[in-house]
Amino acid sequence: MPGSPCGLLLDYKTAKFSLTRNRRVGLLHRLLQLSALGYLLGWVLLLRKGYQERDAAPRVAVVTKVKGAAPAGAAGRRLWDAADLTWPPQGENVLFLVTNFIATAQQAQGTCPESPSVLDAMCTEDADCPMGNPVVHGNGIKTGKCVIFNATRSTCEIYGWCPVENSTLPRKPLLAEAENFTLFIKNTVHFTKFNFSKCNTLQTSDPSYFKSCTYDPVFNPSCPVFRVRNMVEAAGEHFGDLALLGGSIGVLIKWDCNLDHPAAQCQPQYFFSLQDTRYNFRTASYYWGSQRQLYRNLLKLYGLRFDISVHGQTTRLI
């Protein structure tokens, strides 16, 4: 009987469909179906590769090496090579290539006039130079004396490294030939999820291969030897403009590998970008004179800083 427990168990329902001949409703219905299908095929499967596993956290190792030699412009007959021009020692993912410098030779600790380019050092009498005060943005400690710097200017006498640092910048980069130097970048990536490793260099037994090749994305993709000038131009700059005051270049090595394809097709792409238009730092070498006096040669180095970063991912069919 209707309403009884037995009747409820034996009842069943059937769906009734009606055909509506309305073009607008039919078009909207099909558009919704196509949108869902397009999202599934286009975004989930093709773009996001939802049918594949992904590893986007590789372990990375980078080794760099610079080759080349350049005469030091007007700074005598000295020749600078990779050991002189590269800071820090080669092998890091950040390196600095010297393109210009200002040298101050044979400095010793003592007293001397401060540079007139330092505003806090200008004086007309001793009272302008209180003893023991450091010179703001200067090179030493005031001795309490106002001394003659040249025929037209007087500055505070200081105790520090004398003579004070030379601040005259060459009009042209002294190491302009550094644009023809080459930078070798060896990069190894290991994707632990798939136990897959790849190096960006050609596996060859010929020791002369990397001495004669340069990188080309089509003809030499496994020769990561880059000419410095080409790297700067790829970053949208001219070497001569950056070489005078220095700059910073970002190097991005990007791996995007599909392990469903042969491993030989897994090759990185290289991208170069300008990070800063000025870069310099100071360094000094120390030695003892004949009278047991400590001396130093001070260099203010301008050049190109290369920051190398690696991003990568691999995918494989689930």
PDB file of C-alpha atoms in Angstrom:
ATOM      1  CA  MET A   1       0.000   0.000   0.000  1.00  0.00           C
ATOM      2  CA  PRO A   2       1.169   3.538  -0.641  1.00  0.00           C
ATOM      3  CA  GLY A   3       2.977   5.011   2.323  1.00  0.00           C
ATOM      4  CA  SER A   4       3.811   1.632   3.866  1.00  0.00           C
ATOM      5  CA  PRO A   5       7.513   0.751   4.446  1.00  0.00           C
ATOM      6  CA  CYS A   6       7.293  -2.040   1.916  1.00  0.00           C
ATOM      7  CA  GLY A   7       5.802   0.285  -0.669  1.00  0.00           C
ATOM      8  CA  LEU A   8       8.566   2.865  -0.214  1.00  0.00           C
ATOM      9  CA  LEU A   9      11.220   0.247  -0.897  1.00  0.00           C
ATOM     10  CA  LEU A  10       9.541  -0.873  -4.112  1.00  0.00           C
ATOM     11  CA  ASP A  11       8.815   2.626  -5.482  1.00  0.00           C
ATOM     12  CA  TYR A  12      11.067   3.989  -8.228  1.00  0.00           C
ATOM     13  CA  LYS A  13      11.339   7.168 -10.283  1.00  0.00           C
ATOM     14  CA  THR A  14      11.892   7.752 -13.999  1.00  0.00           C
ATOM     15  CA  ALA A  15      13.208  10.973 -15.518  1.00  0.00           C
ATOM     16  CA  LYS A  16      11.124  12.713 -18.126  1.00  0.00           C
ATOM     17  CA  PHE A  17      12.877  14.718 -20.858  1.00  0.00           C
ATOM     18  CA  SER A  18      11.389  17.389 -23.040  1.00  0.00           C
ATOM     19  CA  LEU A  19      12.797  18.671 -26.333  1.00  0.00           C
ATOM     20  CA  THR A  20      12.829  22.468 -26.533  1.00  0.00           C
ATOM     21  CA  ARG A  21      13.347  23.967 -29.956  1.00  0.00           C
ATOM     22  CA  ASN A  22      14.943  27.247 -28.895  1.00  0.00           C
ATOM     23  CA  ARG A  23      18.085  28.368 -30.721  1.00  0.00           C
ATOM     24  CA  ARG A  24      19.280  30.662 -27.957  1.00  0.00           C
ATOM     25  CA  VAL A  25      18.972  28.033 -25.243  1.00  0.00           C
ATOM     26  CA  GLY A  26      20.591  25.411 -27.488  1.00  0.00           C
ATOM     27  CA  LEU A  27      23.489  27.708 -28.379  1.00  0.00           C
ATOM     28  CA  LEU A  28      24.105  28.563 -24.713  1.00  0.00           C
ATOM     29  CA  HIS A  29      24.028  24.863 -23.819  1.00  0.00           C
ATOM     30  CA  ARG A  30      26.635  24.000 -26.477  1.00  0.00           C
ATOM     31  CA  LEU A  31      28.857  26.938 -25.500  1.00  0.00           C
ATOM     32  CA  LEU A  32      28.944  25.734 -21.904  1.00  0.00           C
ATOM     33  CA  GLN A  33      29.877  22.241 -23.063  1.00  0.00           C
ATOM     34  CA  LEU A  34      32.644  23.545 -25.358  1.00  0.00           C
ATOM     35  CA  SER A  35      34.012  25.815 -22.596  1.00  0.00           C
ATOM     36  CA  ALA A  36      34.315  22.891 -20.194  1.00  0.00           C
ATOM     37  CA  LEU A  37      35.946  20.755 -22.880  1.00  0.00           C
ATOM     38  CA  GLY A  38      38.331  23.565 -23.878  1.00  0.00           C
ATOM     39  CA  TYR A  39      39.399  24.109 -20.271  1.00  0.00           C
ATOM     40  CA  LEU A  40      40.065  20.401 -19.822  1.00  0.00           C
ATOM     41  CA  LEU A  41      42.037  19.975 -23.051  1.00  0.00           C
ATOM     42  CA  GLY A  42      43.730  23.361 -23.362  1.00  0.00           C
ATOM     43  CA  TRP A  43      44.590  24.372 -19.816  1.00  0.00           C
ATOM     44  CA  VAL A  44      44.710  21.177 -17.771  1.00  0.00           C
ATOM     45  CA  LEU A  45      46.227  18.822 -20.358  1.00  0.00           C
ATOM     46  CA  LEU A  46      48.182  20.968 -22.843  1.00  0.00           C
ATOM     47  CA  LEU A  47      49.371  24.017 -20.897  1.00  0.00           C
ATOM     48  CA  ARG A  48      49.565  22.605 -17.379  1.00  0.00           C
ATOM     49  CA  LYS A  49      50.374  19.106 -18.651  1.00  0.00           C
ATOM     50  CA  GLY A  50      48.082  17.540 -16.086  1.00  0.00           C
ATOM     51  CA  TYR A  51      48.761  14.127 -17.564  1.00  0.00           C
ATOM     52  CA  GLN A  52      52.446  14.342 -16.520  1.00  0.00           C
ATOM     53  CA  GLU A  53      54.392  14.269 -13.269  1.00  0.00           C
ATOM     54  CA  ARG A  54      56.593  17.301 -12.629  1.00  0.00           C
ATOM     55  CA  ASP A  55      59.873  18.035 -10.822  1.00  0.00           C
ATOM     56  CA  ALA A  56      60.657  21.760 -10.577  1.00  0.00           C
ATOM     57  CA  ALA A  57      63.337  21.681  -7.839  1.00  0.00           C
ATOM     58  CA  PRO A  58      66.623  20.518  -9.373  1.00  0.00           C
ATOM     59  CA  ARG A  59      69.953  20.349  -7.590  1.00  0.00           C
ATOM     60  CA  VAL A  60      72.330  22.681  -9.385  1.00  0.00           C
ATOM     61  CA  ALA A  61      76.107  23.021  -9.813  1.00  0.00           C
ATOM     62  CA  VAL A  62      77.772  25.862 -11.754  1.00  0.00           C
ATOM     63  CA  VAL A  63      81.447  26.225 -12.716  1.00  0.00           C
ATOM     64  CA  THR A  64      82.805  29.269 -14.582  1.00  0.00           C
ATOM     65  CA  LYS A  65      86.101  30.037 -16.283  1.00  0.00           C
ATOM     66  CA  VAL A  66      87.303  33.175 -18.098  1.00  0.00           C
ATOM     67  CA  LYS A  67      89.859  33.186 -20.909  1.00  0.00           C
ATOM     68  CA  GLY A  68      91.636  36.150 -22.512  1.00  0.00           C
ATOM     69  CA  ALA A  69      94.346  38.796 -22.156  1.00  0.00           C
ATOM     70  CA  ALA A  70      94.296  42.577 -22.577  1.00  0.00           C
ATOM     71  CA  PRO A  71      96.874  45.406 -22.438  1.00  0.00           C
ATOM     72  CA  ALA A  72      96.112  47.955 -19.727  1.00  0.00           C
ATOM     73  CA  GLY A  73      95.651  50.949 -22.032  1.00  0.00           C
ATOM     74  CA  ALA A  74      97.686  53.921 -20.857  1.00  0.00           C
ATOM     75  CA  ALA A  75      98.784  52.195 -17.638  1.00  0.00           C
ATOM     76  CA  GLY A  76     102.210  51.181 -18.883  1.00  0.00           C
ATOM     77  CA  ARG A  77     103.110  47.976 -20.696  1.00  0.00           C
ATOM     78  CA  ARG A  78     101.469  45.632 -18.225  1.00  0.00           C
ATOM     79  CA  LEU A  79      99.328  42.847 -19.673  1.00  0.00           C
ATOM     80  CA  TRP A  80      96.274  41.685 -17.758  1.00  0.00           C
ATOM     81  CA  ASP A  81      95.019  38.120 -18.170  1.00  0.00           C
ATOM     82  CA  ALA A  82      92.175  36.089 -16.660  1.00  0.00           C
ATOM     83  CA  ALA A  83      93.961  35.731 -13.297  1.00  0.00           C
ATOM     84  CA  ASP A  84      94.262  39.531 -12.998  1.00  0.00           C
ATOM     85  CA  LEU A  85      90.847  40.418 -14.365  1.00  0.00           C
ATOM     86  CA  THR A  86      88.578  37.905 -12.620  1.00  0.00           C
ATOM     87  CA  TRP A  87      87.312  38.367  -9.069  1.00  0.00           C
ATOM     88  CA  PRO A  88      86.750  36.255  -7.001  1.00  0.00           C
ATOM     89  CA  PRO A  89      88.751  33.172  -8.057  1.00  0.00           C
ATOM     90  CA  GLN A  90      87.013  31.278 -10.805  1.00  0.00           C
ATOM     91  CA  GLY A  91      84.479  28.569 -10.094  1.00  0.00           C
ATOM     92  CA  GLU A  92      81.568  30.465  -8.520  1.00  0.00           C
ATOM     93  CA  ASN A  93      78.163  31.342  -9.935  1.00  0.00           C
ATOM     94  CA  VAL A  94      79.014  35.024  -9.404  1.00  0.00           C
ATOM     95  CA  LEU A  95      82.132  36.560 -10.929  1.00  0.00           C
ATOM     96  CA  PHE A  96      83.521  40.019 -11.658  1.00  0.00           C
ATOM     97  CA  LEU A  97      85.433  40.924 -14.839  1.00  0.00           C
ATOM     98  CA  VAL A  98      87.598  44.064 -14.613  1.00  0.00           C
ATOM     99  CA  THR A  99      87.183  46.533 -17.490  1.00  0.00           C
ATOM    100  CA  ASN A 100      88.566  49.746 -15.964  1.00  0.00           C
ATOM    101  CA  PHE A 101      90.459  50.870 -12.865  1.00  0.00           C
ATOM    102  CA  ILE A 102      91.985  53.779 -10.950  1.00  0.00           C
ATOM    103  CA  ALA A 103      95.370  53.063  -9.374  1.00  0.00           C
ATOM    104  CA  THR A 104      96.942  54.766  -6.353  1.00  0.00           C
ATOM    105  CA  ALA A 105     100.491  53.480  -5.902  1.00  0.00           C
ATOM    106  CA  GLN A 106     102.842  53.371  -2.910  1.00  0.00           C
ATOM    107  CA  GLN A 107     100.516  54.502  -0.170  1.00  0.00           C
ATOM    108  CA  ALA A 108     101.898  54.508   3.369  1.00  0.00           C
ATOM    109  CA  GLN A 109     100.290  55.486   6.661  1.00  0.00           C
ATOM    110  CA  GLY A 110     101.218  59.033   7.624  1.00  0.00           C
ATOM    111  CA  THR A 111     100.022  62.631   7.273  1.00  0.00           C
ATOM    112  CA  CYS A 112      99.066  64.445   4.076  1.00  0.00           C
ATOM    113  CA  PRO A 113      96.501  66.960   2.742  1.00  0.00           C
ATOM    114  CA  GLU A 114      93.009  65.570   2.210  1.00  0.00           C
ATOM    115  CA  SER A 115      91.585  65.669  -1.315  1.00  0.00           C
ATOM    116  CA  PRO A 116      89.792  68.932  -2.220  1.00  0.00           C
ATOM    117  CA  SER A 117      87.022  66.825  -3.785  1.00  0.00           C
ATOM    118  CA  VAL A 118      85.889  66.030  -0.207  1.00  0.00           C
ATOM    119  CA  LEU A 119      83.648  68.873   1.010  1.00  0.00           C
ATOM    120  CA  ASP A 120      84.352  68.269   4.706  1.00  0.00           C
ATOM    121  CA  ALA A 121      88.085  68.758   4.073  1.00  0.00           C
ATOM    122  CA  MET A 122      87.973  72.349   2.780  1.00  0.00           C
ATOM    123  CA  CYS A 123      89.421  74.903   5.222  1.00  0.00           C
ATOM    124  CA  THR A 124      90.860  78.385   5.613  1.00  0.00           C
ATOM    125  CA  GLU A 125      92.366  78.028   9.110  1.00  0.00           C
ATOM    126  CA  ASP A 126      93.290  75.352  11.655  1.00  0.00           C
ATOM    127  CA  ALA A 127      90.008  75.868  13.530  1.00  0.00           C
ATOM    128  CA  ASP A 128      88.189  74.361  10.543  1.00  0.00           C
ATOM    129  CA  CYS A 129      89.982  71.051  11.153  1.00  0.00           C
ATOM    130  CA  PRO A 130      89.279  69.880  14.734  1.00  0.00           C
ATOM    131  CA  MET A 131      91.863  67.284  15.732  1.00  0.00           C
ATOM    132  CA  GLY A 132      90.654  63.685  15.984  1.00  0.00           C
ATOM    133  CA  ASN A 133      87.530  64.119  13.874  1.00  0.00           C
ATOM    134  CA  PRO A 134      87.176  61.784  10.888  1.00  0.00           C
ATOM    135  CA  VAL A 135      86.709  63.449   7.527  1.00  0.00           C
ATOM    136  CA  VAL A 136      83.147  62.811   6.368  1.00  0.00           C
ATOM    137  CA  HIS A 137      83.357  60.721   3.174  1.00  0.00           C
ATOM    138  CA  GLY A 138      87.112  61.230   3.343  1.00  0.00           C
ATOM    139  CA  ASN A 139      90.298  59.223   3.748  1.00  0.00           C
ATOM    140  CA  GLY A 140      91.465  59.697   7.325  1.00  0.00           C
ATOM    141  CA  ILE A 141      91.434  61.520  10.677  1.00  0.00           C
ATOM    142  CA  LYS A 142      91.973  65.288  10.961  1.00  0.00           C
ATOM    143  CA  THR A 143      95.228  66.330  12.662  1.00  0.00           C
ATOM    144  CA  GLY A 144      94.067  69.860  13.539  1.00  0.00           C
ATOM    145  CA  LYS A 145      96.028  71.609  10.782  1.00  0.00           C
ATOM    146  CA  CYS A 146      94.831  73.415   7.654  1.00  0.00           C
ATOM    147  CA  VAL A 147      97.536  72.974   5.013  1.00  0.00           C
ATOM    148  CA  ILE A 148      98.065  74.089   1.419  1.00  0.00           C
ATOM    149  CA  PHE A 149      96.946  71.524  -1.150  1.00  0.00           C
ATOM    150  CA  ASN A 150      97.847  73.557  -4.254  1.00  0.00           C
ATOM    151  CA  ALA A 151      98.174  77.184  -5.336  1.00  0.00           C
ATOM    152  CA  THR A 152      94.448  77.867  -5.036  1.00  0.00           C
ATOM    153  CA  ARG A 153      93.089  75.554  -2.326  1.00  0.00           C
ATOM    154  CA  SER A 154      93.798  74.473   1.243  1.00  0.00           C
ATOM    155  CA  THR A 155      92.495  71.326   2.929  1.00  0.00           C
ATOM    156  CA  CYS A 156      92.643  69.702   6.332  1.00  0.00           C
ATOM    157  CA  GLU A 157      95.693  67.579   7.014  1.00  0.00           C
ATOM    158  CA  ILE A 158      94.779  63.974   7.811  1.00  0.00           C
ATOM    159  CA  TYR A 159      96.391  60.891   9.230  1.00  0.00           C
ATOM    160  CA  GLY A 160      95.714  57.933   6.976  1.00  0.00           C
ATOM    161  CA  TRP A 161      96.995  56.198   3.867  1.00  0.00           C
ATOM    162  CA  CYS A 162      98.998  58.812   1.980  1.00  0.00           C
ATOM    163  CA  PRO A 163      98.939  60.117  -0.664  1.00  0.00           C
ATOM    164  CA  VAL A 164      95.135  60.060  -0.664  1.00  0.00           C
ATOM    165  CA  GLU A 165      93.306  57.964  -3.221  1.00  0.00           C
ATOM    166  CA  ASN A 166      93.455  59.112  -6.825  1.00  0.00           C
ATOM    167  CA  SER A 167      89.939  59.910  -8.074  1.00  0.00           C
ATOM    168  CA  THR A 168      90.662  60.711 -11.732  1.00  0.00           C
ATOM    169  CA  LEU A 169      88.654  58.322 -13.891  1.00  0.00           C
ATOM    170  CA  PRO A 170      90.071  57.469 -17.338  1.00  0.00           C
ATOM    171  CA  ARG A 171      87.964  58.816 -20.209  1.00  0.00           C
ATOM    172  CA  LYS A 172      88.002  55.410 -21.890  1.00  0.00           C
ATOM    173  CA  PRO A 173      88.080  51.952 -20.277  1.00  0.00           C
ATOM    174  CA  LEU A 174      91.679  50.846 -19.819  1.00  0.00           C
ATOM    175  CA  LEU A 175      90.820  47.200 -20.471  1.00  0.00           C
ATOM    176  CA  ALA A 176      88.564  47.608 -23.493  1.00  0.00           C
ATOM    177  CA  GLU A 177      89.898  44.368 -25.004  1.00  0.00           C
ATOM    178  CA  ALA A 178      88.026  42.467 -22.298  1.00  0.00           C
ATOM    179  CA  GLU A 179      85.030  42.493 -24.654  1.00  0.00           C
ATOM    180  CA  ASN A 180      86.762  39.710 -26.606  1.00  0.00           C
ATOM    181  CA  PHE A 181      87.227  37.529 -23.529  1.00  0.00           C
ATOM    182  CA  THR A 182      85.213  34.324 -23.350  1.00  0.00           C
ATOM    183  CA  LEU A 183      83.230  32.986 -20.414  1.00  0.00           C
ATOM    184  CA  PHE A 184      82.799  29.222 -20.059  1.00  0.00           C
ATOM    185  CA  ILE A 185      79.740  28.267 -17.990  1.00  0.00           C
ATOM    186  CA  LYS A 186      79.407  24.608 -17.040  1.00  0.00           C
ATOM    187  CA  ASN A 187      76.088  23.721 -15.457  1.00  0.00           C
ATOM    188  CA  THR A 188      74.871  20.368 -14.162  1.00  0.00           C
ATOM    189  CA  VAL A 189      71.305  19.767 -12.975  1.00  0.00           C
ATOM    190  CA  HIS A 190      69.927  16.732 -11.155  1.00  0.00           C
ATOM    191  CA  PHE A 191      66.201  16.080 -10.801  1.00  0.00           C
ATOM    192  CA  THR A 192      65.923  13.756  -7.811  1.00  0.00           C
ATOM    193  CA  LYS A 193      62.279  12.815  -8.374  1.00  0.00           C
ATOM    194  CA  PHE A 194      63.136  11.104 -11.663  1.00  0.00           C
ATOM    195  CA  ASN A 195      66.826  10.415 -10.885  1.00  0.00           C
ATOM    196  CA  PHE A 196      67.737  12.322 -14.044  1.00  0.00           C
ATOM    197  CA  SER A 197      70.932  14.351 -14.516  1.00  0.00           C
ATOM    198  CA  LYS A 198      72.010  16.528 -17.422  1.00  0.00           C
ATOM    199  CA  CYS A 199      75.011  18.725 -18.190  1.00  0.00           C
ATOM    200  CA  ASN A 200      75.000  21.623 -20.638  1.00  0.00           C
ATOM    201  CA  THR A 201      78.365  20.626 -22.141  1.00  0.00           C
ATOM    202  CA  LEU A 202      79.121  18.138 -24.878  1.00  0.00           C
ATOM    203  CA  GLN A 203      80.502  14.855 -23.556  1.00  0.00           C
ATOM    204  CA  THR A 204      83.663  14.649 -25.661  1.00  0.00           C
ATOM    205  CA  SER A 205      87.166  13.248 -25.315  1.00  0.00           C
ATOM    206  CA  ASP A 206      88.616  16.012 -27.517  1.00  0.00           C
ATOM    207  CA  PRO A 207      90.407  18.448 -25.143  1.00  0.00           C
ATOM    208  CA  SER A 208      90.536  21.151 -27.827  1.00  0.00           C
ATOM    209  CA  TYR A 209      86.790  21.287 -28.489  1.00  0.00           C
ATOM    210  CA  PHE A 210      85.939  23.961 -25.917  1.00  0.00           C
ATOM    211  CA  LYS A 211      88.997  26.008 -26.912  1.00  0.00           C
ATOM    212  CA  SER A 212      87.722  26.513 -30.448  1.00  0.00           C
ATOM    213  CA  CYS A 213      83.922  26.584 -30.191  1.00  0.00           C
ATOM    214  CA  THR A 214      81.496  29.327 -29.188  1.00  0.00           C
ATOM    215  CA  TYR A 215      77.858  28.959 -28.242  1.00  0.00           C
ATOM    216  CA  ASP A 216      75.190  28.887 -30.932  1.00  0.00           C
ATOM    217  CA  PRO A 217      71.637  27.764 -30.092  1.00  0.00           C
ATOM    218  CA  VAL A 218      71.368  25.883 -33.406  1.00  0.00           C
ATOM    219  CA  PHE A 219      74.859  24.738 -34.403  1.00  0.00           C
ATOM    220  CA  ASN A 220      76.658  24.568 -31.018  1.00  0.00           C
ATOM    221  CA  PRO A 221      74.038  24.231 -28.250  1.00  0.00           C
ATOM    222  CA  SER A 222      76.412  22.042 -26.179  1.00  0.00           C
ATOM    223  CA  CYS A 223      79.284  24.564 -26.185  1.00  0.00           C
ATOM    224  CA  PRO A 224      78.524  27.069 -23.375  1.00  0.00           C
ATOM    225  CA  VAL A 225      81.456  29.361 -24.263  1.00  0.00           C
ATOM    226  CA  PHE A 226      80.187  32.940 -24.569  1.00  0.00           C
ATOM    227  CA  ARG A 227      82.007  36.023 -25.847  1.00  0.00           C
ATOM    228  CA  VAL A 228      81.644  38.838 -23.309  1.00  0.00           C
ATOM    229  CA  ARG A 229      80.619  41.396 -25.931  1.00  0.00           C
ATOM    230  CA  ASN A 230      77.819  39.128 -27.151  1.00  0.00           C
ATOM    231  CA  MET A 231      76.522  38.628 -23.610  1.00  0.00           C
ATOM    232  CA  VAL A 232      76.350  42.380 -23.009  1.00  0.00           C
ATOM    233  CA  GLU A 233      74.579  42.962 -26.324  1.00  0.00           C
ATOM    234  CA  ALA A 234      72.105  40.173 -25.545  1.00  0.00           C
ATOM    235  CA  ALA A 235      71.273  42.125 -22.369  1.00  0.00           C
ATOM    236  CA  GLY A 236      70.443  45.162 -24.527  1.00  0.00           C
ATOM    237  CA  GLU A 237      73.598  47.204 -23.818  1.00  0.00           C
ATOM    238  CA  HIS A 238      76.860  48.187 -25.521  1.00  0.00           C
ATOM    239  CA  PHE A 239      80.111  46.965 -24.005  1.00  0.00           C
ATOM    240  CA  GLY A 240      81.820  50.360 -24.276  1.00  0.00           C
ATOM    241  CA  ASP A 241      79.054  52.041 -22.269  1.00  0.00           C
ATOM    242  CA  LEU A 242      79.216  49.546 -19.397  1.00  0.00           C
ATOM    243  CA  ALA A 243      82.985  49.069 -19.380  1.00  0.00           C
ATOM    244  CA  LEU A 244      83.771  52.612 -18.203  1.00  0.00           C
ATOM    245  CA  LEU A 245      81.812  52.574 -14.917  1.00  0.00           C
ATOM    246  CA  GLY A 246      80.900  48.911 -14.698  1.00  0.00           C
ATOM    247  CA  GLY A 247      77.569  47.129 -14.535  1.00  0.00           C
ATOM    248  CA  SER A 248      75.818  43.938 -13.519  1.00  0.00           C
ATOM    249  CA  ILE A 249      74.554  41.303 -15.970  1.00  0.00           C
ATOM    250  CA  GLY A 250      72.124  38.563 -15.000  1.00  0.00           C
ATOM    251  CA  VAL A 251      72.562  35.175 -16.688  1.00  0.00           C
ATOM    252  CA  LEU A 252      69.595  32.805 -16.460  1.00  0.00           C
ATOM    253  CA  ILE A 253      70.002  29.160 -17.472  1.00  0.00           C
ATOM    254  CA  LYS A 254      66.575  27.630 -17.977  1.00  0.00           C
ATOM    255  CA  TRP A 255      65.916  23.901 -18.313  1.00  0.00           C
ATOM    256  CA  ASP A 256      62.513  22.647 -19.484  1.00  0.00           C
ATOM    257  CA  CYS A 257      62.765  18.939 -20.271  1.00  0.00           C
ATOM    258  CA  ASN A 258      60.164  16.372 -21.251  1.00  0.00           C
ATOM    259  CA  LEU A 259      61.462  12.946 -20.246  1.00  0.00           C
ATOM    260  CA  ASP A 260      58.987  11.291 -22.607  1.00  0.00           C
ATOM    261  CA  HIS A 261      61.340  12.484 -25.372  1.00  0.00           C
ATOM    262  CA  PRO A 262      65.007  11.439 -25.908  1.00  0.00           C
ATOM    263  CA  ALA A 263      67.444  12.893 -23.346  1.00  0.00           C
ATOM    264  CA  ALA A 264      69.442  14.544 -26.158  1.00  0.00           C
ATOM    265  CA  GLN A 265      66.526  16.933 -26.688  1.00  0.00           C
ATOM    266  CA  CYS A 266      66.895  18.236 -23.140  1.00  0.00           C
ATOM    267  CA  GLN A 267      68.912  21.416 -23.747  1.00  0.00           C
ATOM    268  CA  PRO A 268      68.968  24.621 -21.695  1.00  0.00           C
ATOM    269  CA  GLN A 269      68.126  28.108 -22.876  1.00  0.00           C
ATOM    270  CA  TYR A 270      70.220  31.145 -21.912  1.00  0.00           C
ATOM    271  CA  PHE A 271      68.814  34.570 -21.098  1.00  0.00           C
ATOM    272  CA  PHE A 272      70.779  37.762 -20.343  1.00  0.00           C
ATOM    273  CA  SER A 273      69.477  40.882 -18.594  1.00  0.00           C
ATOM    274  CA  LEU A 274      70.929  44.156 -17.314  1.00  0.00           C
ATOM    275  CA  GLN A 275      70.652  44.450 -13.515  1.00  0.00           C
ATOM    276  CA  ASP A 276      72.635  47.631 -12.825  1.00  0.00           C
ATOM    277  CA  THR A 277      74.612  50.209 -14.822  1.00  0.00           C
ATOM    278  CA  ARG A 278      77.396  50.847 -12.276  1.00  0.00           C
ATOM    279  CA  TYR A 279      79.574  48.465 -10.311  1.00  0.00           C
ATOM    280  CA  ASN A 280      82.961  48.900  -8.597  1.00  0.00           C
ATOM    281  CA  PHE A 281      84.935  47.960  -5.512  1.00  0.00           C
ATOM    282  CA  ARG A 282      88.392  48.533  -4.043  1.00  0.00           C
ATOM    283  CA  THR A 283      91.208  46.109  -3.381  1.00  0.00           C
ATOM    284  CA  ALA A 284      94.796  46.544  -2.220  1.00  0.00           C
ATOM    285  CA  SER A 285      98.084  44.660  -2.260  1.00  0.00           C
ATOM    286  CA  TYR A 286     100.509  45.185   0.641  1.00  0.00           C
ATOM    287  CA  TYR A 287     104.306  45.023   0.832  1.00  0.00           C
ATOM    288  CA  TRP A 288     107.171  46.114   3.082  1.00  0.00           C
ATOM    289  CA  GLY A 289     109.628  48.816   1.987  1.00  0.00           C
ATOM    290  CA  SER A 290     113.363  48.890   2.584  1.00  0.00           C
ATOM    291  CA  GLN A 291     112.935  50.757   5.897  1.00  0.00           C
ATOM    292  CA  ARG A 292     110.370  48.237   7.181  1.00  0.00           C
ATOM    293  CA  GLN A 293     107.610  50.652   6.207  1.00  0.00           C
ATOM    294  CA  LEU A 294     104.302  49.058   5.204  1.00  0.00           C
ATOM    295  CA  TYR A 295     103.069  50.155   1.779  1.00  0.00           C
ATOM    296  CA  ARG A 296     100.080  49.300  -0.349  1.00  0.00           C
ATOM    297  CA  ASN A 297      98.956  49.713  -3.946  1.00  0.00           C
ATOM    298  CA  LEU A 298      95.258  50.576  -4.070  1.00  0.00           C
ATOM    299  CA  LEU A 299      93.021  49.725  -7.020  1.00  0.00           C
ATOM    300  CA  LYS A 300      89.472  50.900  -7.553  1.00  0.00           C
ATOM    301  CA  LEU A 301      88.119  48.343  -9.993  1.00  0.00           C
ATOM    302  CA  TYR A 302      85.248  48.901 -12.411  1.00  0.00           C
ATOM    303  CA  GLY A 303      83.816  46.068 -14.432  1.00  0.00           C
ATOM    304  CA  LEU A 304      81.087  43.587 -15.230  1.00  0.00           C
ATOM    305  CA  ARG A 305      79.529  41.444 -12.538  1.00  0.00           C
ATOM    306  CA  PHE A 306      77.874  38.273 -13.840  1.00  0.00           C
ATOM    307  CA  ASP A 307      75.165  36.731 -11.638  1.00  0.00           C
ATOM    308  CA  ILE A 308      74.331  33.221 -12.849  1.00  0.00           C
ATOM    309  CA  SER A 309      71.079  31.567 -11.783  1.00  0.00           C
ATOM    310  CA  VAL A 310      69.516  28.265 -12.838  1.00  0.00           C
ATOM    311  CA  HIS A 311      65.821  27.408 -13.081  1.00  0.00           C
ATOM    312  CA  GLY A 312      64.461  24.133 -14.357  1.00  0.00           C
ATOM    313  CA  GLN A 313      61.735  21.551 -14.482  1.00  0.00           C
ATOM    314  CA  THR A 314      61.199  18.095 -15.935  1.00  0.00           C
ATOM    315  CA  THR A 315      57.964  16.306 -16.767  1.00  0.00           C
ATOM    316  CA  ARG A 316      57.121  12.680 -17.465  1.00  0.00           C
ATOM    317  CA  LEU A 317      53.970  10.778 -18.424  1.00  0.00           C
ATOM    318  CA  ILE A 318      52.111   9.486 -15.392  1.00  0.00           C
TER     319      ILE A 318
END
